Structures are given as C-alpha cells and as structure tokens.
PDB file of C-alpha atoms in Angstrom:
ATOM      1  CA  MET A   1       9.210  29.971  -7.248  1.00 40.00           C
ATOM      2  CA  ALA A   2       5.979  28.492  -8.110  1.00 42.00           C
ATOM      3  CA  PRO A   3       4.605  25.643  -5.863  1.00 55.00           C
ATOM      4  CA  ALA A   4       5.375  22.229  -6.834  1.00 56.00           C
ATOM      5  CA  ASN A   5       2.725  20.199  -8.741  1.00 89.00           C
ATOM      6  CA  LEU A   6       0.873  18.067  -6.254  1.00 95.00           C
ATOM      7  CA  ILE A   7       0.145  14.424  -7.437  1.00 97.00           C
ATOM      8  CA  ASP A   8      -3.471  13.991  -6.375  1.00 96.00           C
ATOM      9  CA  GLY A   9      -3.874  10.418  -5.036  1.00 97.00           C
ATOM     10  CA  ARG A  10      -7.730  11.005  -4.509  1.00 97.00           C
ATOM     11  CA  ALA A  11      -8.282  12.073  -7.974  1.00 97.00           C
ATOM     12  CA  ILE A  12      -6.270   9.107  -9.470  1.00 97.00           C
ATOM     13  CA  ALA A  13      -7.887   6.717  -7.011  1.00 98.00           C
ATOM     14  CA  ARG A  14     -11.241   7.769  -8.371  1.00 97.00           C
ATOM     15  CA  GLN A  15     -10.188   7.175 -12.005  1.00 97.00           C
ATOM     16  CA  LEU A  16      -9.043   3.656 -10.810  1.00 97.00           C
ATOM     17  CA  GLN A  17     -12.467   3.179  -9.108  1.00 96.00           C
ATOM     18  CA  ASP A  18     -14.382   4.193 -12.410  1.00 97.00           C
ATOM     19  CA  GLU A  19     -12.554   1.454 -14.302  1.00 97.00           C
ATOM     20  CA  LEU A  20     -12.897  -1.262 -11.613  1.00 98.00           C
ATOM     21  CA  ALA A  21     -16.642  -0.374 -11.483  1.00 98.00           C
ATOM     22  CA  ARG A  22     -16.967  -1.510 -14.968  1.00 98.00           C
ATOM     23  CA  ARG A  23     -14.789  -4.683 -14.456  1.00 98.00           C
ATOM     24  CA  VAL A  24     -16.978  -5.529 -11.336  1.00 98.00           C
ATOM     25  CA  ALA A  25     -20.107  -5.302 -13.712  1.00 97.00           C
ATOM     26  CA  THR A  26     -18.687  -7.541 -15.986  1.00 97.00           C
ATOM     27  CA  VAL A  27     -17.722 -10.275 -13.581  1.00 97.00           C
ATOM     28  CA  LYS A  28     -21.251  -9.926 -12.106  1.00 97.00           C
ATOM     29  CA  ALA A  29     -22.795 -10.426 -15.294  1.00 96.00           C
ATOM     30  CA  ARG A  30     -20.900 -13.784 -15.029  1.00 96.00           C
ATOM     31  CA  GLN A  31     -22.572 -14.747 -11.989  1.00 96.00           C
ATOM     32  CA  VAL A  32     -19.733 -14.087  -9.727  1.00 97.00           C
ATOM     33  CA  LEU A  33     -19.919 -11.536  -6.940  1.00 97.00           C
ATOM     34  CA  PRO A  34     -16.442 -10.359  -5.803  1.00 98.00           C
ATOM     35  CA  GLY A  35     -15.949 -11.109  -2.214  1.00 98.00           C
ATOM     36  CA  LEU A  36     -13.222  -9.740   0.143  1.00 98.00           C
ATOM     37  CA  ALA A  37     -12.945 -10.981   3.844  1.00 98.00           C
ATOM     38  CA  PHE A  38     -11.059  -8.577   6.359  1.00 98.00           C
ATOM     39  CA  VAL A  39      -9.600 -10.150   9.554  1.00 98.00           C
ATOM     40  CA  ARG A  40      -8.855  -7.834  12.444  1.00 97.00           C
ATOM     41  CA  VAL A  41      -7.440  -9.140  15.563  1.00 97.00           C
ATOM     42  CA  GLY A  42      -7.670  -6.659  18.824  1.00 95.00           C
ATOM     43  CA  GLU A  43      -9.219  -3.115  18.943  1.00 92.00           C
ATOM     44  CA  ASP A  44      -5.983  -1.115  17.546  1.00 90.00           C
ATOM     45  CA  PRO A  45      -7.903   2.355  16.805  1.00 89.00           C
ATOM     46  CA  ALA A  46      -5.860   2.844  13.525  1.00 88.00           C
ATOM     47  CA  SER A  47      -6.685  -0.848  12.332  1.00 92.00           C
ATOM     48  CA  LYS A  48     -10.296   0.003  13.014  1.00 93.00           C
ATOM     49  CA  VAL A  49     -10.299   3.042  10.733  1.00 92.00           C
ATOM     50  CA  TYR A  50      -8.206   1.474   7.979  1.00 94.00           C
ATOM     51  CA  VAL A  51     -10.768  -1.421   7.726  1.00 96.00           C
ATOM     52  CA  GLY A  52     -13.550   0.885   7.735  1.00 96.00           C
ATOM     53  CA  ARG A  53     -12.197   2.820   4.941  1.00 96.00           C
ATOM     54  CA  LYS A  54     -11.648  -0.469   3.035  1.00 97.00           C
ATOM     55  CA  GLU A  55     -15.258  -1.683   3.720  1.00 98.00           C
ATOM     56  CA  LYS A  56     -16.482   1.594   2.194  1.00 97.00           C
ATOM     57  CA  ALA A  57     -14.534   1.160  -0.914  1.00 97.00           C
ATOM     58  CA  CYS A  58     -16.033  -2.327  -1.344  1.00 98.00           C
ATOM     59  CA  SER A  59     -19.556  -0.933  -0.811  1.00 98.00           C
ATOM     60  CA  ASP A  60     -18.834   1.825  -3.388  1.00 97.00           C
ATOM     61  CA  LEU A  61     -17.745  -0.790  -5.938  1.00 98.00           C
ATOM     62  CA  GLY A  62     -20.398  -3.286  -5.064  1.00 97.00           C
ATOM     63  CA  ILE A  63     -17.857  -5.948  -3.733  1.00 98.00           C
ATOM     64  CA  HIS A  64     -19.123  -7.909  -0.979  1.00 98.00           C
ATOM     65  CA  SER A  65     -17.051  -7.525   2.163  1.00 98.00           C
ATOM     66  CA  GLU A  66     -17.192  -9.341   5.443  1.00 98.00           C
ATOM     67  CA  THR A  67     -15.075  -8.487   8.688  1.00 98.00           C
ATOM     68  CA  HIS A  68     -14.004 -10.921  11.192  1.00 98.00           C
ATOM     69  CA  VAL A  69     -12.882  -9.569  14.321  1.00 97.00           C
ATOM     70  CA  LEU A  70     -10.863 -11.620  16.917  1.00 98.00           C
ATOM     71  CA  LYS A  71     -10.045 -10.872  20.420  1.00 97.00           C
ATOM     72  CA  GLU A  72      -6.560  -9.511  21.242  1.00 96.00           C
ATOM     73  CA  ARG A  73      -5.645 -12.680  23.027  1.00 97.00           C
ATOM     74  CA  THR A  74      -6.612 -14.963  20.302  1.00 97.00           C
ATOM     75  CA  SER A  75      -4.250 -17.775  19.602  1.00 97.00           C
ATOM     76  CA  GLU A  76      -2.491 -18.468  16.402  1.00 97.00           C
ATOM     77  CA  GLU A  77      -4.370 -21.739  16.262  1.00 98.00           C
ATOM     78  CA  ASP A  78      -7.629 -19.983  16.127  1.00 98.00           C
ATOM     79  CA  LEU A  79      -6.725 -17.473  13.649  1.00 98.00           C
ATOM     80  CA  LEU A  80      -5.372 -20.024  11.534  1.00 98.00           C
ATOM     81  CA  ALA A  81      -8.546 -21.863  11.605  1.00 98.00           C
ATOM     82  CA  LEU A  82     -10.459 -18.858  10.556  1.00 98.00           C
ATOM     83  CA  LEU A  83      -8.084 -18.462   7.646  1.00 98.00           C
ATOM     84  CA  HIS A  84      -8.461 -22.054   6.665  1.00 98.00           C
ATOM     85  CA  GLN A  85     -12.245 -21.612   6.650  1.00 98.00           C
ATOM     86  CA  LEU A  86     -11.928 -18.524   4.254  1.00 98.00           C
ATOM     87  CA  ASN A  87      -9.510 -20.140   2.031  1.00 98.00           C
ATOM     88  CA  SER A  88     -12.053 -22.853   1.395  1.00 98.00           C
ATOM     89  CA  ASP A  89     -14.954 -20.541   0.911  1.00 98.00           C
ATOM     90  CA  ALA A  90     -15.753 -20.106  -2.797  1.00 97.00           C
ATOM     91  CA  SER A  91     -17.626 -16.656  -2.151  1.00 97.00           C
ATOM     92  CA  ILE A  92     -14.397 -15.066  -0.874  1.00 98.00           C
ATOM     93  CA  HIS A  93     -11.933 -14.351  -3.557  1.00 98.00           C
ATOM     94  CA  GLY A  94      -9.425 -12.201  -1.450  1.00 98.00           C
ATOM     95  CA  ILE A  95      -8.497 -12.173   2.116  1.00 98.00           C
ATOM     96  CA  LEU A  96      -6.804  -9.260   4.075  1.00 98.00           C
ATOM     97  CA  VAL A  97      -5.139  -9.797   7.639  1.00 98.00           C
ATOM     98  CA  GLN A  98      -5.036  -6.196   9.089  1.00 96.00           C
ATOM     99  CA  ALA A  99      -1.567  -5.212  10.435  1.00 93.00           C
ATOM    100  CA  PRO A 100      -0.393  -4.860  13.101  1.00 92.00           C
ATOM    101  CA  LEU A 101      -1.077  -8.254  14.880  1.00 96.00           C
ATOM    102  CA  PRO A 102      -0.459  -8.857  18.680  1.00 96.00           C
ATOM    103  CA  SER A 103       2.944  -9.597  19.566  1.00 95.00           C
ATOM    104  CA  HIS A 104       2.275 -13.200  20.428  1.00 96.00           C
ATOM    105  CA  ILE A 105       1.026 -13.975  16.837  1.00 97.00           C
ATOM    106  CA  ARG A 106       3.885 -14.571  14.146  1.00 97.00           C
ATOM    107  CA  ALA A 107       2.910 -12.231  11.302  1.00 95.00           C
ATOM    108  CA  ALA A 108       4.994 -14.353   8.768  1.00 95.00           C
ATOM    109  CA  LEU A 109       3.151 -17.499   9.680  1.00 97.00           C
ATOM    110  CA  ILE A 110      -0.242 -15.822   9.286  1.00 97.00           C
ATOM    111  CA  TYR A 111       0.471 -14.141   5.929  1.00 96.00           C
ATOM    112  CA  SER A 112       1.802 -17.652   4.533  1.00 97.00           C
ATOM    113  CA  ALA A 113      -1.446 -19.342   5.807  1.00 98.00           C
ATOM    114  CA  VAL A 114      -3.558 -17.233   3.101  1.00 98.00           C
ATOM    115  CA  ARG A 115      -4.007 -19.015  -0.101  1.00 98.00           C
ATOM    116  CA  PRO A 116      -1.711 -17.251  -2.683  1.00 98.00           C
ATOM    117  CA  ASP A 117      -4.462 -16.718  -5.128  1.00 98.00           C
ATOM    118  CA  LYS A 118      -6.545 -15.043  -2.289  1.00 98.00           C
ATOM    119  CA  ASP A 119      -3.631 -12.909  -1.032  1.00 98.00           C
ATOM    120  CA  VAL A 120      -4.804  -9.630  -2.228  1.00 98.00           C
ATOM    121  CA  ASP A 121      -2.310  -7.866   0.130  1.00 97.00           C
ATOM    122  CA  GLY A 122       0.401  -9.590  -1.666  1.00 97.00           C
ATOM    123  CA  PHE A 123       2.395 -10.634   1.471  1.00 96.00           C
ATOM    124  CA  HIS A 124       2.519 -14.367   0.690  1.00 97.00           C
ATOM    125  CA  PRO A 125       6.014 -15.791  -0.188  1.00 97.00           C
ATOM    126  CA  VAL A 126       4.804 -16.969  -3.309  1.00 98.00           C
ATOM    127  CA  ASN A 127       3.662 -13.555  -4.451  1.00 98.00           C
ATOM    128  CA  MET A 128       6.498 -11.897  -3.163  1.00 97.00           C
ATOM    129  CA  GLY A 129       8.957 -14.354  -5.043  1.00 97.00           C
ATOM    130  CA  LYS A 130       6.766 -13.780  -8.336  1.00 98.00           C
ATOM    131  CA  LEU A 131       7.393 -10.193  -7.800  1.00 97.00           C
ATOM    132  CA  MET A 132      11.182 -10.763  -7.536  1.00 96.00           C
ATOM    133  CA  LEU A 133      11.098 -12.847 -10.646  1.00 96.00           C
ATOM    134  CA  GLY A 134       9.053 -10.438 -12.537  1.00 94.00           C
ATOM    135  CA  ASP A 135       6.145 -12.906 -12.863  1.00 96.00           C
ATOM    136  CA  SER A 136       3.142 -10.689 -13.498  1.00 94.00           C
ATOM    137  CA  SER A 137       0.774 -13.557 -12.381  1.00 96.00           C
ATOM    138  CA  GLY A 138       1.006 -12.887  -8.744  1.00 97.00           C
ATOM    139  CA  PHE A 139      -0.475 -10.018  -6.432  1.00 98.00           C
ATOM    140  CA  VAL A 140       2.069  -6.955  -5.771  1.00 98.00           C
ATOM    141  CA  PRO A 141       1.627  -5.506  -2.329  1.00 98.00           C
ATOM    142  CA  CYS A 142      -0.960  -2.675  -2.651  1.00 98.00           C
ATOM    143  CA  THR A 143       1.229   0.398  -1.604  1.00 98.00           C
ATOM    144  CA  PRO A 144       4.041  -0.103  -3.911  1.00 98.00           C
ATOM    145  CA  ALA A 145       1.639  -1.038  -6.732  1.00 98.00           C
ATOM    146  CA  GLY A 146      -0.384   2.206  -5.924  1.00 98.00           C
ATOM    147  CA  ILE A 147       2.969   4.270  -5.966  1.00 98.00           C
ATOM    148  CA  GLN A 148       3.686   2.885  -9.244  1.00 98.00           C
ATOM    149  CA  GLU A 149       0.164   3.737 -10.439  1.00 97.00           C
ATOM    150  CA  LEU A 150       0.590   7.417  -9.142  1.00 97.00           C
ATOM    151  CA  LEU A 151       3.961   7.807 -11.170  1.00 98.00           C
ATOM    152  CA  THR A 152       2.595   6.510 -14.351  1.00 97.00           C
ATOM    153  CA  ARG A 153      -0.619   8.200 -14.376  1.00 97.00           C
ATOM    154  CA  SER A 154       1.276  11.502 -13.444  1.00 97.00           C
ATOM    155  CA  ASN A 155       3.481  10.974 -16.573  1.00 96.00           C
ATOM    156  CA  VAL A 156       6.517  10.455 -14.499  1.00 98.00           C
ATOM    157  CA  ALA A 157       9.196   8.764 -16.533  1.00 97.00           C
ATOM    158  CA  THR A 158      10.866   5.772 -14.671  1.00 98.00           C
ATOM    159  CA  GLU A 159      12.992   4.310 -17.456  1.00 97.00           C
ATOM    160  CA  GLY A 160      16.650   5.108 -16.473  1.00 97.00           C
ATOM    161  CA  ALA A 161      15.586   7.186 -13.564  1.00 98.00           C
ATOM    162  CA  GLU A 162      17.548   7.233 -10.277  1.00 98.00           C
ATOM    163  CA  VAL A 163      14.999   6.157  -7.600  1.00 98.00           C
ATOM    164  CA  VAL A 164      15.996   6.186  -3.871  1.00 98.00           C
ATOM    165  CA  VAL A 165      13.744   4.448  -1.468  1.00 98.00           C
ATOM    166  CA  LEU A 166      14.081   5.499   2.282  1.00 98.00           C
ATOM    167  CA  GLY A 167      13.157   2.204   4.110  1.00 98.00           C
ATOM    168  CA  ARG A 168      13.633  -1.395   3.563  1.00 97.00           C
ATOM    169  CA  GLY A 169      10.452  -2.792   5.257  1.00 95.00           C
ATOM    170  CA  ASN A 170       8.625  -5.806   3.694  1.00 94.00           C
ATOM    171  CA  ILE A 171       5.442  -4.119   3.094  1.00 94.00           C
ATOM    172  CA  VAL A 172       6.788  -0.839   1.106  1.00 97.00           C
ATOM    173  CA  GLY A 173      10.546  -0.510   0.841  1.00 98.00           C
ATOM    174  CA  LYS A 174      11.885  -3.932  -0.312  1.00 98.00           C
ATOM    175  CA  PRO A 175       9.024  -4.802  -2.735  1.00 98.00           C
ATOM    176  CA  MET A 176       8.911  -1.040  -4.126  1.00 98.00           C
ATOM    177  CA  ALA A 177      12.600  -1.468  -5.176  1.00 98.00           C
ATOM    178  CA  ALA A 178      11.815  -4.701  -6.557  1.00 98.00           C
ATOM    179  CA  LEU A 179       8.839  -3.538  -8.653  1.00 98.00           C
ATOM    180  CA  LEU A 180      10.703  -0.486 -10.006  1.00 98.00           C
ATOM    181  CA  CYS A 181      13.617  -2.151 -11.186  1.00 97.00           C
ATOM    182  CA  GLN A 182      11.664  -4.613 -13.146  1.00 97.00           C
ATOM    183  CA  LYS A 183      12.158  -4.762 -17.048  1.00 95.00           C
ATOM    184  CA  ALA A 184       8.679  -3.576 -17.561  1.00 94.00           C
ATOM    185  CA  ARG A 185       6.393  -0.360 -18.312  1.00 92.00           C
ATOM    186  CA  GLY A 186       6.541   1.818 -15.612  1.00 95.00           C
ATOM    187  CA  ALA A 187       9.740   0.434 -14.083  1.00 98.00           C
ATOM    188  CA  ASN A 188      13.128   0.180 -15.569  1.00 98.00           C
ATOM    189  CA  ALA A 189      14.583   2.477 -12.872  1.00 98.00           C
ATOM    190  CA  THR A 190      18.055   2.285 -11.155  1.00 98.00           C
ATOM    191  CA  VAL A 191      17.202   1.915  -7.472  1.00 98.00           C
ATOM    192  CA  THR A 192      18.983   2.436  -4.315  1.00 98.00           C
ATOM    193  CA  ILE A 193      17.612   1.328  -0.966  1.00 98.00           C
ATOM    194  CA  CYS A 194      18.561   3.473   2.277  1.00 98.00           C
ATOM    195  CA  HIS A 195      17.890   2.348   5.768  1.00 96.00           C
ATOM    196  CA  GLY A 196      19.085   2.774   9.525  1.00 93.00           C
ATOM    197  CA  ALA A 197      22.636   1.900   8.786  1.00 96.00           C
ATOM    198  CA  THR A 198      23.028   3.960   5.516  1.00 97.00           C
ATOM    199  CA  ARG A 199      25.890   6.179   5.898  1.00 96.00           C
ATOM    200  CA  ASP A 200      25.202   9.920   4.850  1.00 96.00           C
ATOM    201  CA  VAL A 201      21.543   9.337   3.526  1.00 98.00           C
ATOM    202  CA  GLN A 202      21.447  12.796   2.221  1.00 97.00           C
ATOM    203  CA  THR A 203      24.199  11.815  -0.547  1.00 97.00           C
ATOM    204  CA  HIS A 204      21.905   9.365  -1.828  1.00 98.00           C
ATOM    205  CA  SER A 205      18.717  11.184  -1.688  1.00 98.00           C
ATOM    206  CA  ARG A 206      19.978  14.325  -3.309  1.00 98.00           C
ATOM    207  CA  ARG A 207      20.816  12.242  -6.103  1.00 98.00           C
ATOM    208  CA  ALA A 208      17.269  10.765  -6.598  1.00 98.00           C
ATOM    209  CA  ASP A 209      14.974  11.825  -9.648  1.00 98.00           C
ATOM    210  CA  ILE A 210      12.231  10.047  -7.631  1.00 98.00           C
ATOM    211  CA  LEU A 211      12.432   9.781  -3.920  1.00 98.00           C
ATOM    212  CA  ILE A 212      10.242   7.664  -2.094  1.00 98.00           C
ATOM    213  CA  ALA A 213      10.002   8.075   1.824  1.00 98.00           C
ATOM    214  CA  ALA A 214       8.947   5.131   3.670  1.00 97.00           C
ATOM    215  CA  MET A 215      11.031   5.133   6.943  1.00 95.00           C
ATOM    216  CA  GLY A 216       8.116   5.808   9.464  1.00 93.00           C
ATOM    217  CA  VAL A 217       9.941   8.947  10.760  1.00 95.00           C
ATOM    218  CA  ALA A 218       8.074  12.052  11.142  1.00 95.00           C
ATOM    219  CA  GLU A 219       9.190  14.739   8.501  1.00 96.00           C
ATOM    220  CA  PHE A 220      12.672  12.903   7.984  1.00 97.00           C
ATOM    221  CA  VAL A 221      13.265  14.276   4.628  1.00 98.00           C
ATOM    222  CA  LYS A 222      14.113  17.831   4.894  1.00 98.00           C
ATOM    223  CA  ALA A 223      14.603  20.513   1.898  1.00 98.00           C
ATOM    224  CA  ASP A 224      18.297  20.011   1.822  1.00 98.00           C
ATOM    225  CA  MET A 225      17.995  16.340   1.211  1.00 98.00           C
ATOM    226  CA  VAL A 226      15.939  16.810  -2.143  1.00 98.00           C
ATOM    227  CA  LYS A 227      17.363  17.499  -5.581  1.00 98.00           C
ATOM    228  CA  PRO A 228      15.570  20.376  -7.131  1.00 97.00           C
ATOM    229  CA  GLY A 229      12.777  19.359  -9.406  1.00 97.00           C
ATOM    230  CA  ALA A 230      12.897  15.600  -7.935  1.00 98.00           C
ATOM    231  CA  VAL A 231       9.495  13.670  -7.760  1.00 98.00           C
ATOM    232  CA  VAL A 232       8.693  13.307  -3.953  1.00 98.00           C
ATOM    233  CA  ILE A 233       6.387  10.408  -2.906  1.00 98.00           C
ATOM    234  CA  ASP A 234       5.552  10.460   1.004  1.00 98.00           C
ATOM    235  CA  VAL A 235       4.352   7.128   2.263  1.00 97.00           C
ATOM    236  CA  GLY A 236       4.743   7.622   6.149  1.00 94.00           C
ATOM    237  CA  VAL A 237       1.864   7.975   8.662  1.00 89.00           C
ATOM    238  CA  ASN A 238       3.177   9.238  11.941  1.00 89.00           C
ATOM    239  CA  ARG A 239       1.278  10.937  14.829  1.00 87.00           C
ATOM    240  CA  ILE A 240       3.053  13.979  16.667  1.00 88.00           C
ATOM    241  CA  PRO A 241       2.239  16.266  19.240  1.00 89.00           C
ATOM    242  CA  ASP A 242       0.109  19.462  18.351  1.00 86.00           C
ATOM    243  CA  PRO A 243      -1.206  21.624  21.110  1.00 87.00           C
ATOM    244  CA  GLN A 244      -3.232  23.601  18.665  1.00 85.00           C
ATOM    245  CA  SER A 245      -5.251  20.483  17.754  1.00 84.00           C
ATOM    246  CA  LYS A 246      -8.464  19.284  19.855  1.00 86.00           C
ATOM    247  CA  THR A 247      -6.833  15.746  20.142  1.00 85.00           C
ATOM    248  CA  GLY A 248      -3.422  17.166  21.103  1.00 86.00           C
ATOM    249  CA  SER A 249      -1.957  15.496  18.120  1.00 85.00           C
ATOM    250  CA  LYS A 250      -1.869  15.558  14.241  1.00 87.00           C
ATOM    251  CA  LEU A 251      -0.669  13.267  11.474  1.00 86.00           C
ATOM    252  CA  VAL A 252       2.306  13.883   9.365  1.00 91.00           C
ATOM    253  CA  GLY A 253       4.131  12.057   6.638  1.00 95.00           C
ATOM    254  CA  ASP A 254       7.904  11.093   6.499  1.00 97.00           C
ATOM    255  CA  VAL A 255       8.476  14.424   4.251  1.00 98.00           C
ATOM    256  CA  ASP A 256       8.572  18.088   5.774  1.00 97.00           C
ATOM    257  CA  PHE A 257       5.975  19.037   3.049  1.00 96.00           C
ATOM    258  CA  VAL A 258       5.975  22.872   3.626  1.00 95.00           C
ATOM    259  CA  ARG A 259       9.705  23.137   2.922  1.00 96.00           C
ATOM    260  CA  VAL A 260      10.062  20.435   0.644  1.00 97.00           C
ATOM    261  CA  GLN A 261       7.234  21.249  -1.707  1.00 96.00           C
ATOM    262  CA  PRO A 262       8.789  24.474  -3.346  1.00 95.00           C
ATOM    263  CA  ILE A 263      11.908  22.541  -4.279  1.00 96.00           C
ATOM    264  CA  ALA A 264      10.062  19.343  -5.822  1.00 97.00           C
ATOM    265  CA  GLY A 265       8.984  19.001  -9.329  1.00 97.00           C
ATOM    266  CA  LYS A 266       6.124  16.867  -8.295  1.00 98.00           C
ATOM    267  CA  ILE A 267       5.236  15.688  -4.932  1.00 98.00           C
ATOM    268  CA  THR A 268       2.357  13.789  -3.093  1.00 97.00           C
ATOM    269  CA  PRO A 269       0.388  15.551  -0.320  1.00 95.00           C
ATOM    270  CA  ASN A 270      -0.079  13.678   2.954  1.00 92.00           C
ATOM    271  CA  PRO A 271      -2.972  12.752   3.451  1.00 91.00           C
ATOM    272  CA  GLY A 272      -4.416  12.462   0.057  1.00 94.00           C
ATOM    273  CA  GLY A 273      -1.541  10.960  -1.769  1.00 96.00           C
ATOM    274  CA  VAL A 274      -0.536   7.302  -1.302  1.00 97.00           C
ATOM    275  CA  GLY A 275      -3.075   6.281   1.245  1.00 95.00           C
ATOM    276  CA  PRO A 276      -6.089   6.309  -1.388  1.00 97.00           C
ATOM    277  CA  MET A 277      -4.271   4.343  -3.871  1.00 98.00           C
ATOM    278  CA  THR A 278      -3.425   1.688  -1.472  1.00 97.00           C
ATOM    279  CA  ILE A 279      -7.118   1.086  -0.949  1.00 97.00           C
ATOM    280  CA  ALA A 280      -7.600   1.413  -4.801  1.00 98.00           C
ATOM    281  CA  MET A 281      -4.926  -1.318  -5.517  1.00 98.00           C
ATOM    282  CA  LEU A 282      -6.466  -3.708  -2.754  1.00 98.00           C
ATOM    283  CA  MET A 283     -10.006  -3.441  -4.709  1.00 98.00           C
ATOM    284  CA  GLN A 284      -8.023  -3.810  -8.235  1.00 98.00           C
ATOM    285  CA  ASN A 285      -6.410  -7.045  -6.824  1.00 98.00           C
ATOM    286  CA  THR A 286      -9.607  -8.530  -5.369  1.00 98.00           C
ATOM    287  CA  VAL A 287     -11.349  -7.808  -8.692  1.00 98.00           C
ATOM    288  CA  ARG A 288      -8.456  -9.631 -10.503  1.00 98.00           C
ATOM    289  CA  ALA A 289      -9.026 -12.475  -7.978  1.00 98.00           C
ATOM    290  CA  ALA A 290     -12.788 -12.588  -8.812  1.00 98.00           C
ATOM    291  CA  GLU A 291     -12.134 -12.495 -12.638  1.00 98.00           C
ATOM    292  CA  ALA A 292      -9.840 -15.589 -12.277  1.00 96.00           C
ATOM    293  CA  ALA A 293     -12.698 -17.279 -10.487  1.00 94.00           C
ATOM    294  CA  ALA A 294     -15.104 -16.261 -13.105  1.00 93.00           C
ATOM    295  CA  ARG A 295     -12.810 -17.815 -15.793  1.00 87.00           C
TER     296      ARG A 295
END
C-alpha cells in the first residue's frame, strides 16, 4: 500500500503567514503596530523553547513582542499585577501566559485575569463561553483552531463526519469538540470525546473518519485503533528514552506514526504537523486583536 498523504503543517503555516503579513501591513498603515506580550514564570526548558519560537514568528511578521520572565517563586499577586499592567497598555494587543505555571499559582485565576479582548490564547471563560455558543467574536484556543485550519486547507470534509477526540483537556480536547460540532464552515461534525474512563477506546476510534489524538500518552494510537482511510491528527508531544540519541531521549506524538501511516488516508507528521499551526493561529489572533484596535 502506498504511504498515506501527509498533512504538512509547516507548509500550511507558511501560507497563513503570507496572508497575515499582508494584514499586518494594512494595520501598520493605520498607525497601529500589533503587539504581543509573553509572560513566562520559571525556567521550564520546554517553555523557553516554545516562547522562543513564538518570538521568532512575531519577528518574521513584523509584530512587536516583549517577554516578561518572572522567578519560579513569584506570587500570584505579583503575576496578577503584571497582567493588570499589560491589560492597561494600549501598545499590547495580545497577552500569552505560557503554560505550565508553578504549582502554587492557580492557572484558572491567571487566565481569567487577562482581558478577553487581549486573550489571544483563547482561555478566558468569556472566550470559552463564546466558543460554546458559536459566537465567532471571541478568540478560539490556538491548537484546536489550527487543527480546524489544517483540515479545511487539506480538503478534509468535516460535515457529517464522525470525529473522535482522544483527550478531554481544556487546552485541546474540549474546545476541539466544541469547535467541530458548530453549525459552521469546517465543522458540522458528529463528535465523540474519549478519555481515561472510556470503556474500550478502540471501539470508538475505529469508527472515526477523523481521529484527533490529544491524550499526552506516547504512541498511544496503534494501527488496530484506526479505520482504514481515516484522517489522523497527532497533537501529542512526549519525550521517551532513546539510547541512540545524543540526548538519550526523543520526542514522539500520541500516534504510533510508522505503523499508522500506511493505514491512514491522511496523517499529520510529528513534528511538523499541528505545532506550526498552533503558532500561526496565535499570530492570527494577535493580528485580529490589533485590527480591532485600529477600528
């Protein structure tokens, strides 16, 4: 059997970047420079890498960015004070608080403190509520929005499709399900969410026309869990031991890619699939926020 078609997230993200560059130029012509503030608490290595990639995306598009790094032991009060300052700064159109936060800081409290019109991560309860209501004026979390864009630009039909989402997290699983069941373009799907308490996940996953793996379990999705011809989207980022690697480990997704690829109709590589789209949608949300300010 010929290899499945790859959904190239990097190439689609570049398409989006080209489109956004034109929108940035239009906003700048109206004397508004899009501005995005990153807030990182502590020195988590992965967080430093992720923020660095987002900073580069801003630079490539001509978006102003600034990064605020707070110590691991920073109090909730000090973090909230910084967010209040950024909320009041007219030159900042988007605010992103990088996850994960230290255990002594309540993430829900922090995400709720970002002004909804600057919440380009889409985690504020107002934006989550708008998503549930089908109100497109809010910001959609970047990874689910990026996945929907991947499907649309890869000519994957979602209307009437059986979609199974593995994982019920607030960042991907729940908003992904809410997004794909909307009565809207690129949605209108029948969605099932599976999680740790689901009986016989394979029964559900083998029914899926579109399978979205976001459980955070390395190579969880095996070949016998996938319906032949299904579209498989791999969201996971997991580090596993690899004696042949210089670092002693390697990154893998939630899908056993080598074995699933020959079965799938279309599949995202990992890396190079969902990740670039998450950053692209963050840039899109920031440009949207700047356009609203320009109006």
